[in-house]
JSON list of N, CA and C in Angstrom, two decimals:
[
{"chain": "A", "resi": 110, "resn": "THR", "atom": "N", "xyz": [0.94, -1.30, -0.10]},
{"chain": "A", "resi": 110, "resn": "THR", "atom": "CA", "xyz": [0.05, 0.15, -0.04]},
{"chain": "A", "resi": 110, "resn": "THR", "atom": "C", "xyz": [0.89, 1.25, -0.03]},
{"chain": "A", "resi": 111, "resn": "VAL", "atom": "N", "xyz": [0.22, 2.32, -0.39]},
{"chain": "A", "resi": 111, "resn": "VAL", "atom": "CA", "xyz": [1.07, 3.69, -0.39]},
{"chain": "A", "resi": 111, "resn": "VAL", "atom": "C", "xyz": [1.46, 3.87, 0.99]},
{"chain": "A", "resi": 112, "resn": "LYS", "atom": "N", "xyz": [0.62, 3.86, 1.87]},
{"chain": "A", "resi": 112, "resn": "LYS", "atom": "CA", "xyz": [1.10, 4.38, 3.36]},
{"chain": "A", "resi": 112, "resn": "LYS", "atom": "C", "xyz": [2.21, 3.34, 3.83]},
{"chain": "A", "resi": 113, "resn": "ARG", "atom": "N", "xyz": [2.13, 2.11, 3.57]},
{"chain": "A", "resi": 113, "resn": "ARG", "atom": "CA", "xyz": [3.14, 1.24, 4.06]},
{"chain": "A", "resi": 113, "resn": "ARG", "atom": "C", "xyz": [4.51, 1.64, 3.32]},
{"chain": "A", "resi": 114, "resn": "ASP", "atom": "N", "xyz": [4.40, 1.79, 2.04]},
{"chain": "A", "resi": 114, "resn": "ASP", "atom": "CA", "xyz": [5.57, 2.14, 1.26]},
{"chain": "A", "resi": 114, "resn": "ASP", "atom": "C", "xyz": [6.20, 3.43, 1.62]},
{"chain": "A", "resi": 115, "resn": "THR", "atom": "N", "xyz": [5.33, 4.42, 1.96]},
{"chain": "A", "resi": 115, "resn": "THR", "atom": "CA", "xyz": [5.90, 5.76, 2.53]},
{"chain": "A", "resi": 115, "resn": "THR", "atom": "C", "xyz": [6.62, 5.68, 3.93]},
{"chain": "A", "resi": 116, "resn": "LEU", "atom": "N", "xyz": [6.18, 4.65, 4.70]},
{"chain": "A", "resi": 116, "resn": "LEU", "atom": "CA", "xyz": [6.94, 4.56, 5.86]},
{"chain": "A", "resi": 116, "resn": "LEU", "atom": "C", "xyz": [8.26, 3.88, 5.48]},
{"chain": "A", "resi": 117, "resn": "ILE", "atom": "N", "xyz": [8.24, 2.95, 4.67]},
{"chain": "A", "resi": 117, "resn": "ILE", "atom": "CA", "xyz": [9.49, 2.27, 4.46]},
{"chain": "A", "resi": 117, "resn": "ILE", "atom": "C", "xyz": [10.33, 3.10, 3.60]},
{"chain": "A", "resi": 118, "resn": "SER", "atom": "N", "xyz": [9.76, 4.03, 2.85]},
{"chain": "A", "resi": 118, "resn": "SER", "atom": "CA", "xyz": [10.69, 5.08, 2.23]},
{"chain": "A", "resi": 118, "resn": "SER", "atom": "C", "xyz": [11.33, 5.97, 3.28]},
{"chain": "A", "resi": 119, "resn": "LEU", "atom": "N", "xyz": [10.52, 6.65, 4.20]},
{"chain": "A", "resi": 119, "resn": "LEU", "atom": "CA", "xyz": [10.88, 7.34, 5.04]},
{"chain": "A", "resi": 119, "resn": "LEU", "atom": "C", "xyz": [12.06, 6.75, 6.08]},
{"chain": "A", "resi": 120, "resn": "ILE", "atom": "N", "xyz": [11.97, 5.49, 6.49]},
{"chain": "A", "resi": 120, "resn": "ILE", "atom": "CA", "xyz": [12.96, 4.73, 7.18]},
{"chain": "A", "resi": 120, "resn": "ILE", "atom": "C", "xyz": [14.08, 4.71, 6.60]},
{"chain": "A", "resi": 121, "resn": "ARG", "atom": "N", "xyz": [14.30, 4.51, 5.11]},
{"chain": "A", "resi": 121, "resn": "ARG", "atom": "CA", "xyz": [15.35, 4.34, 4.28]},
{"chain": "A", "resi": 121, "resn": "ARG", "atom": "C", "xyz": [16.06, 5.66, 4.23]},
{"chain": "A", "resi": 122, "resn": "ASP", "atom": "N", "xyz": [15.16, 6.68, 3.84]},
{"chain": "A", "resi": 122, "resn": "ASP", "atom": "CA", "xyz": [15.68, 8.01, 3.38]},
{"chain": "A", "resi": 122, "resn": "ASP", "atom": "C", "xyz": [16.18, 8.87, 4.50]},
{"chain": "A", "resi": 123, "resn": "GLN", "atom": "N", "xyz": [15.58, 8.69, 5.57]},
{"chain": "A", "resi": 123, "resn": "GLN", "atom": "CA", "xyz": [16.01, 9.37, 6.88]},
{"chain": "A", "resi": 123, "resn": "GLN", "atom": "C", "xyz": [17.09, 8.58, 7.63]},
{"chain": "A", "resi": 124, "resn": "GLU", "atom": "N", "xyz": [17.32, 7.37, 7.28]},
{"chain": "A", "resi": 124, "resn": "GLU", "atom": "CA", "xyz": [18.03, 6.59, 8.02]},
{"chain": "A", "resi": 124, "resn": "GLU", "atom": "C", "xyz": [17.80, 6.37, 9.64]},
{"chain": "A", "resi": 125, "resn": "VAL", "atom": "N", "xyz": [16.23, 6.13, 9.46]},
{"chain": "A", "resi": 125, "resn": "VAL", "atom": "CA", "xyz": [15.75, 5.74, 10.87]},
{"chain": "A", "resi": 125, "resn": "VAL", "atom": "C", "xyz": [15.90, 4.17, 11.23]},
{"chain": "A", "resi": 126, "resn": "ASP", "atom": "N", "xyz": [16.10, 4.07, 12.43]},
{"chain": "A", "resi": 126, "resn": "ASP", "atom": "CA", "xyz": [16.18, 2.76, 12.91]},
{"chain": "A", "resi": 126, "resn": "ASP", "atom": "C", "xyz": [14.92, 2.19, 13.03]},
{"chain": "A", "resi": 127, "resn": "PRO", "atom": "N", "xyz": [14.67, 1.26, 12.08]},
{"chain": "A", "resi": 127, "resn": "PRO", "atom": "CA", "xyz": [13.16, 0.72, 12.10]},
{"chain": "A", "resi": 127, "resn": "PRO", "atom": "C", "xyz": [12.42, 0.06, 13.38]},
{"chain": "A", "resi": 128, "resn": "LYS", "atom": "N", "xyz": [13.50, -0.23, 14.36]},
{"chain": "A", "resi": 128, "resn": "LYS", "atom": "CA", "xyz": [12.90, -0.45, 15.59]},
{"chain": "A", "resi": 128, "resn": "LYS", "atom": "C", "xyz": [12.38, 0.63, 16.37]},
{"chain": "A", "resi": 129, "resn": "LEU", "atom": "N", "xyz": [12.53, 1.94, 15.83]},
{"chain": "A", "resi": 129, "resn": "LEU", "atom": "CA", "xyz": [11.92, 3.29, 16.53]},
{"chain": "A", "resi": 129, "resn": "LEU", "atom": "C", "xyz": [10.89, 3.78, 15.87]},
{"chain": "A", "resi": 130, "resn": "THR", "atom": "N", "xyz": [10.24, 3.18, 14.88]},
{"chain": "A", "resi": 130, "resn": "THR", "atom": "CA", "xyz": [9.09, 3.57, 14.11]},
{"chain": "A", "resi": 130, "resn": "THR", "atom": "C", "xyz": [7.81, 3.34, 14.79]},
{"chain": "A", "resi": 131, "resn": "VAL", "atom": "N", "xyz": [6.87, 4.48, 14.61]},
{"chain": "A", "resi": 131, "resn": "VAL", "atom": "CA", "xyz": [5.49, 4.29, 14.98]},
{"chain": "A", "resi": 131, "resn": "VAL", "atom": "C", "xyz": [4.54, 4.68, 13.98]},
{"chain": "A", "resi": 132, "resn": "ALA", "atom": "N", "xyz": [3.35, 3.99, 13.89]},
{"chain": "A", "resi": 132, "resn": "ALA", "atom": "CA", "xyz": [2.27, 4.41, 13.02]},
{"chain": "A", "resi": 132, "resn": "ALA", "atom": "C", "xyz": [1.00, 3.98, 13.59]},
{"chain": "A", "resi": 133, "resn": "ALA", "atom": "N", "xyz": [0.32, 5.00, 13.26]},
{"chain": "A", "resi": 133, "resn": "ALA", "atom": "CA", "xyz": [-1.29, 4.96, 13.68]},
{"chain": "A", "resi": 133, "resn": "ALA", "atom": "C", "xyz": [-2.23, 4.92, 12.57]},
{"chain": "A", "resi": 134, "resn": "GLY", "atom": "N", "xyz": [-3.17, 4.36, 12.82]},
{"chain": "A", "resi": 134, "resn": "GLY", "atom": "CA", "xyz": [-4.44, 4.51, 11.80]},
{"chain": "A", "resi": 134, "resn": "GLY", "atom": "C", "xyz": [-5.64, 3.99, 12.19]},
{"chain": "A", "resi": 135, "resn": "ASP", "atom": "N", "xyz": [-6.85, 4.08, 11.41]},
{"chain": "A", "resi": 135, "resn": "ASP", "atom": "CA", "xyz": [-8.12, 3.67, 11.92]},
{"chain": "A", "resi": 135, "resn": "ASP", "atom": "C", "xyz": [-8.79, 2.68, 11.12]},
{"chain": "A", "resi": 136, "resn": "GLY", "atom": "N", "xyz": [-8.13, 2.40, 9.95]},
{"chain": "A", "resi": 136, "resn": "GLY", "atom": "CA", "xyz": [-9.18, 1.93, 8.99]},
{"chain": "A", "resi": 136, "resn": "GLY", "atom": "C", "xyz": [-8.21, 0.64, 8.43]},
{"chain": "A", "resi": 137, "resn": "ALA", "atom": "N", "xyz": [-9.06, -0.24, 7.56]},
{"chain": "A", "resi": 137, "resn": "ALA", "atom": "CA", "xyz": [-8.34, -1.52, 6.91]},
{"chain": "A", "resi": 137, "resn": "ALA", "atom": "C", "xyz": [-7.24, -0.94, 6.16]},
{"chain": "A", "resi": 138, "resn": "ASN", "atom": "N", "xyz": [-7.43, 0.35, 5.38]},
{"chain": "A", "resi": 138, "resn": "ASN", "atom": "CA", "xyz": [-6.20, 0.69, 4.44]},
{"chain": "A", "resi": 138, "resn": "ASN", "atom": "C", "xyz": [-5.08, 1.00, 5.33]},
{"chain": "A", "resi": 139, "resn": "ASP", "atom": "N", "xyz": [-5.04, 1.10, 6.62]},
{"chain": "A", "resi": 139, "resn": "ASP", "atom": "CA", "xyz": [-3.73, 1.36, 7.50]},
{"chain": "A", "resi": 139, "resn": "ASP", "atom": "C", "xyz": [-3.20, 0.20, 7.90]},
{"chain": "A", "resi": 140, "resn": "LEU", "atom": "N", "xyz": [-3.76, -1.06, 7.75]},
{"chain": "A", "resi": 140, "resn": "LEU", "atom": "CA", "xyz": [-3.14, -2.12, 8.45]},
{"chain": "A", "resi": 140, "resn": "LEU", "atom": "C", "xyz": [-1.84, -2.66, 8.15]},
{"chain": "A", "resi": 141, "resn": "LEU", "atom": "N", "xyz": [-1.31, -2.50, 6.87]},
{"chain": "A", "resi": 141, "resn": "LEU", "atom": "CA", "xyz": [-0.03, -2.72, 6.26]},
{"chain": "A", "resi": 141, "resn": "LEU", "atom": "C", "xyz": [0.77, -1.85, 7.14]},
{"chain": "A", "resi": 142, "resn": "MET", "atom": "N", "xyz": [0.71, -0.76, 7.19]},
{"chain": "A", "resi": 142, "resn": "MET", "atom": "CA", "xyz": [1.41, 0.36, 7.61]},
{"chain": "A", "resi": 142, "resn": "MET", "atom": "C", "xyz": [1.41, 0.21, 9.09]},
{"chain": "A", "resi": 143, "resn": "ILE", "atom": "N", "xyz": [0.48, -0.20, 9.82]},
{"chain": "A", "resi": 143, "resn": "ILE", "atom": "CA", "xyz": [0.48, -0.20, 11.18]},
{"chain": "A", "resi": 143, "resn": "ILE", "atom": "C", "xyz": [1.26, -1.52, 11.67]},
{"chain": "A", "resi": 144, "resn": "ASN", "atom": "N", "xyz": [1.15, -2.50, 10.98]},
{"chain": "A", "resi": 144, "resn": "ASN", "atom": "CA", "xyz": [2.08, -3.79, 11.23]},
{"chain": "A", "resi": 144, "resn": "ASN", "atom": "C", "xyz": [3.40, -3.79, 10.82]},
{"chain": "A", "resi": 145, "resn": "THR", "atom": "N", "xyz": [3.62, -2.93, 9.74]},
{"chain": "A", "resi": 145, "resn": "THR", "atom": "CA", "xyz": [5.21, -2.59, 9.49]},
{"chain": "A", "resi": 145, "resn": "THR", "atom": "C", "xyz": [5.86, -1.75, 10.55]},
{"chain": "A", "resi": 146, "resn": "ALA", "atom": "N", "xyz": [5.31, -1.01, 11.23]},
{"chain": "A", "resi": 146, "resn": "ALA", "atom": "CA", "xyz": [6.10, -0.03, 12.25]},
{"chain": "A", "resi": 146, "resn": "ALA", "atom": "C", "xyz": [6.38, -1.01, 13.47]},
{"chain": "A", "resi": 147, "resn": "ALA", "atom": "N", "xyz": [7.61, -0.60, 14.15]},
{"chain": "A", "resi": 147, "resn": "ALA", "atom": "CA", "xyz": [7.82, -1.26, 15.25]},
{"chain": "A", "resi": 147, "resn": "ALA", "atom": "C", "xyz": [6.63, -1.27, 16.39]},
{"chain": "A", "resi": 148, "resn": "PHE", "atom": "N", "xyz": [6.08, -0.03, 16.45]},
{"chain": "A", "resi": 148, "resn": "PHE", "atom": "CA", "xyz": [5.01, 0.00, 17.30]},
{"chain": "A", "resi": 148, "resn": "PHE", "atom": "C", "xyz": [3.57, 0.62, 16.47]},
{"chain": "A", "resi": 149, "resn": "GLY", "atom": "N", "xyz": [2.88, -0.26, 16.21]},
{"chain": "A", "resi": 149, "resn": "GLY", "atom": "CA", "xyz": [1.71, 0.21, 15.40]},
{"chain": "A", "resi": 149, "resn": "GLY", "atom": "C", "xyz": [0.21, -0.06, 16.43]},
{"chain": "A", "resi": 150, "resn": "VAL", "atom": "N", "xyz": [-0.34, 1.18, 16.03]},
{"chain": "A", "resi": 150, "resn": "VAL", "atom": "CA", "xyz": [-1.64, 1.29, 16.95]},
{"chain": "A", "resi": 150, "resn": "VAL", "atom": "C", "xyz": [-2.79, 1.75, 16.13]},
{"chain": "A", "resi": 151, "resn": "ALA", "atom": "N", "xyz": [-3.66, 0.88, 16.29]},
{"chain": "A", "resi": 151, "resn": "ALA", "atom": "CA", "xyz": [-5.09, 1.35, 15.69]},
{"chain": "A", "resi": 151, "resn": "ALA", "atom": "C", "xyz": [-5.86, 2.15, 16.79]},
{"chain": "A", "resi": 152, "resn": "PHE", "atom": "N", "xyz": [-6.12, 3.43, 16.14]},
{"chain": "A", "resi": 152, "resn": "PHE", "atom": "CA", "xyz": [-6.45, 4.45, 16.86]},
{"chain": "A", "resi": 152, "resn": "PHE", "atom": "C", "xyz": [-8.09, 4.90, 16.42]},
{"chain": "A", "resi": 153, "resn": "CYS", "atom": "N", "xyz": [-8.83, 4.46, 17.57]},
{"chain": "A", "resi": 153, "resn": "CYS", "atom": "CA", "xyz": [-10.33, 4.77, 17.39]},
{"chain": "A", "resi": 153, "resn": "CYS", "atom": "C", "xyz": [-10.83, 3.83, 15.95]},
{"chain": "A", "resi": 154, "resn": "ALA", "atom": "N", "xyz": [-10.30, 2.63, 16.02]},
{"chain": "A", "resi": 154, "resn": "ALA", "atom": "CA", "xyz": [-10.60, 1.82, 14.92]},
{"chain": "A", "resi": 154, "resn": "ALA", "atom": "C", "xyz": [-11.76, 0.78, 14.76]},
{"chain": "A", "resi": 155, "resn": "LYS", "atom": "N", "xyz": [-12.09, 0.33, 13.67]},
{"chain": "A", "resi": 155, "resn": "LYS", "atom": "CA", "xyz": [-13.45, -0.44, 13.78]},
{"chain": "A", "resi": 155, "resn": "LYS", "atom": "C", "xyz": [-13.00, -1.68, 14.28]},
{"chain": "A", "resi": 156, "resn": "PRO", "atom": "N", "xyz": [-13.80, -2.51, 14.87]},
{"chain": "A", "resi": 156, "resn": "PRO", "atom": "CA", "xyz": [-13.44, -3.79, 15.23]},
{"chain": "A", "resi": 156, "resn": "PRO", "atom": "C", "xyz": [-12.78, -4.84, 14.41]},
{"chain": "A", "resi": 157, "resn": "ILE", "atom": "N", "xyz": [-13.10, -4.70, 13.14]},
{"chain": "A", "resi": 157, "resn": "ILE", "atom": "CA", "xyz": [-12.44, -5.65, 12.20]},
{"chain": "A", "resi": 157, "resn": "ILE", "atom": "C", "xyz": [-10.89, -5.31, 12.29]},
{"chain": "A", "resi": 158, "resn": "VAL", "atom": "N", "xyz": [-10.58, -4.09, 12.28]},
{"chain": "A", "resi": 158, "resn": "VAL", "atom": "CA", "xyz": [-9.21, -3.54, 12.55]},
{"chain": "A", "resi": 158, "resn": "VAL", "atom": "C", "xyz": [-8.57, -4.02, 13.84]},
{"chain": "A", "resi": 159, "resn": "GLN", "atom": "N", "xyz": [-9.24, -3.49, 14.79]},
{"chain": "A", "resi": 159, "resn": "GLN", "atom": "CA", "xyz": [-8.68, -4.07, 16.11]},
{"chain": "A", "resi": 159, "resn": "GLN", "atom": "C", "xyz": [-8.25, -5.47, 16.32]},
{"chain": "A", "resi": 160, "resn": "ALA", "atom": "N", "xyz": [-9.18, -6.11, 15.71]},
{"chain": "A", "resi": 160, "resn": "ALA", "atom": "CA", "xyz": [-8.69, -7.69, 15.76]},
{"chain": "A", "resi": 160, "resn": "ALA", "atom": "C", "xyz": [-7.52, -8.22, 14.95]},
{"chain": "A", "resi": 161, "resn": "GLN", "atom": "N", "xyz": [-6.85, -7.41, 14.04]},
{"chain": "A", "resi": 161, "resn": "GLN", "atom": "CA", "xyz": [-5.83, -7.54, 13.32]},
{"chain": "A", "resi": 161, "resn": "GLN", "atom": "C", "xyz": [-4.52, -6.87, 13.64]},
{"chain": "A", "resi": 162, "resn": "VAL", "atom": "N", "xyz": [-4.59, -6.21, 14.73]},
{"chain": "A", "resi": 162, "resn": "VAL", "atom": "CA", "xyz": [-3.41, -5.53, 15.42]},
{"chain": "A", "resi": 162, "resn": "VAL", "atom": "C", "xyz": [-3.13, -5.82, 16.71]},
{"chain": "A", "resi": 163, "resn": "THR", "atom": "N", "xyz": [-1.71, -5.56, 16.96]},
{"chain": "A", "resi": 163, "resn": "THR", "atom": "CA", "xyz": [-1.38, -5.98, 18.57]},
{"chain": "A", "resi": 163, "resn": "THR", "atom": "C", "xyz": [-1.97, -5.02, 19.59]},
{"chain": "A", "resi": 164, "resn": "SER", "atom": "N", "xyz": [-1.94, -3.62, 19.07]},
{"chain": "A", "resi": 164, "resn": "SER", "atom": "CA", "xyz": [-2.54, -2.70, 19.98]},
{"chain": "A", "resi": 164, "resn": "SER", "atom": "C", "xyz": [-3.56, -1.78, 19.35]},
{"chain": "A", "resi": 165, "resn": "TYR", "atom": "N", "xyz": [-4.35, -1.35, 20.04]},
{"chain": "A", "resi": 165, "resn": "TYR", "atom": "CA", "xyz": [-5.25, -0.52, 19.60]},
{"chain": "A", "resi": 165, "resn": "TYR", "atom": "C", "xyz": [-5.80, 0.48, 21.01]},
{"chain": "A", "resi": 166, "resn": "PHE", "atom": "N", "xyz": [-6.40, 1.73, 20.48]},
{"chain": "A", "resi": 166, "resn": "PHE", "atom": "CA", "xyz": [-6.80, 2.75, 21.46]},
{"chain": "A", "resi": 166, "resn": "PHE", "atom": "C", "xyz": [-8.07, 3.03, 21.08]},
{"chain": "A", "resi": 167, "resn": "ALA", "atom": "N", "xyz": [-9.08, 2.61, 22.12]},
{"chain": "A", "resi": 167, "resn": "ALA", "atom": "CA", "xyz": [-10.50, 2.91, 21.75]},
{"chain": "A", "resi": 167, "resn": "ALA", "atom": "C", "xyz": [-10.98, 3.67, 23.16]},
{"chain": "A", "resi": 168, "resn": "HIS", "atom": "N", "xyz": [-11.20, 4.90, 22.95]},
{"chain": "A", "resi": 168, "resn": "HIS", "atom": "CA", "xyz": [-11.67, 5.62, 24.14]},
{"chain": "A", "resi": 168, "resn": "HIS", "atom": "C", "xyz": [-12.66, 6.70, 23.66]},
{"chain": "A", "resi": 169, "resn": "THR", "atom": "N", "xyz": [-13.71, 7.03, 24.39]},
{"chain": "A", "resi": 169, "resn": "THR", "atom": "CA", "xyz": [-14.71, 8.04, 24.25]},
{"chain": "A", "resi": 169, "resn": "THR", "atom": "C", "xyz": [-14.45, 9.22, 24.88]},
{"chain": "A", "resi": 170, "resn": "PHE", "atom": "N", "xyz": [-14.01, 10.37, 23.94]},
{"chain": "A", "resi": 170, "resn": "PHE", "atom": "CA", "xyz": [-13.57, 11.52, 24.52]},
{"chain": "A", "resi": 170, "resn": "PHE", "atom": "C", "xyz": [-14.82, 12.48, 24.62]},
{"chain": "A", "resi": 171, "resn": "ASP", "atom": "N", "xyz": [-14.55, 13.50, 25.23]},
{"chain": "A", "resi": 171, "resn": "ASP", "atom": "CA", "xyz": [-15.70, 14.53, 25.38]},
{"chain": "A", "resi": 171, "resn": "ASP", "atom": "C", "xyz": [-16.32, 14.86, 23.98]},
{"chain": "A", "resi": 172, "resn": "LYS", "atom": "N", "xyz": [-17.18, 15.89, 23.79]},
{"chain": "A", "resi": 172, "resn": "LYS", "atom": "CA", "xyz": [-17.70, 16.32, 22.64]},
{"chain": "A", "resi": 172, "resn": "LYS", "atom": "C", "xyz": [-16.70, 17.13, 21.64]},
{"chain": "A", "resi": 173, "resn": "THR", "atom": "N", "xyz": [-15.62, 17.39, 22.01]},
{"chain": "A", "resi": 173, "resn": "THR", "atom": "CA", "xyz": [-14.61, 18.07, 21.15]},
{"chain": "A", "resi": 173, "resn": "THR", "atom": "C", "xyz": [-13.99, 17.11, 20.30]},
{"chain": "A", "resi": 174, "resn": "PHE", "atom": "N", "xyz": [-13.94, 15.93, 20.50]},
{"chain": "A", "resi": 174, "resn": "PHE", "atom": "CA", "xyz": [-13.28, 14.77, 20.03]},
{"chain": "A", "resi": 174, "resn": "PHE", "atom": "C", "xyz": [-13.87, 13.66, 20.03]},
{"chain": "A", "resi": 175, "resn": "ALA", "atom": "N", "xyz": [-14.39, 12.94, 19.07]},
{"chain": "A", "resi": 175, "resn": "ALA", "atom": "CA", "xyz": [-15.05, 11.72, 19.03]},
{"chain": "A", "resi": 175, "resn": "ALA", "atom": "C", "xyz": [-14.44, 10.76, 18.00]},
{"chain": "A", "resi": 176, "resn": "CYS", "atom": "N", "xyz": [-14.44, 9.53, 18.25]},
{"chain": "A", "resi": 176, "resn": "CYS", "atom": "CA", "xyz": [-13.87, 8.48, 17.50]},
{"chain": "A", "resi": 176, "resn": "CYS", "atom": "C", "xyz": [-15.03, 8.14, 16.75]}
]
């Protein structure tokens, strides 16, 4: 996917240690990127996405921010 490929390009181009990468997303289109990063998190993701990642953040915020 474009997002995963962009992450890989940034790691290479910026000479970042892959063990220090973080990626967050909320949809199925983010799964490859989330799972490529050393720490990937599904943020306010749909249940189908939550089931396919090792970490997810699901929280109901006040009215100024809603997942």
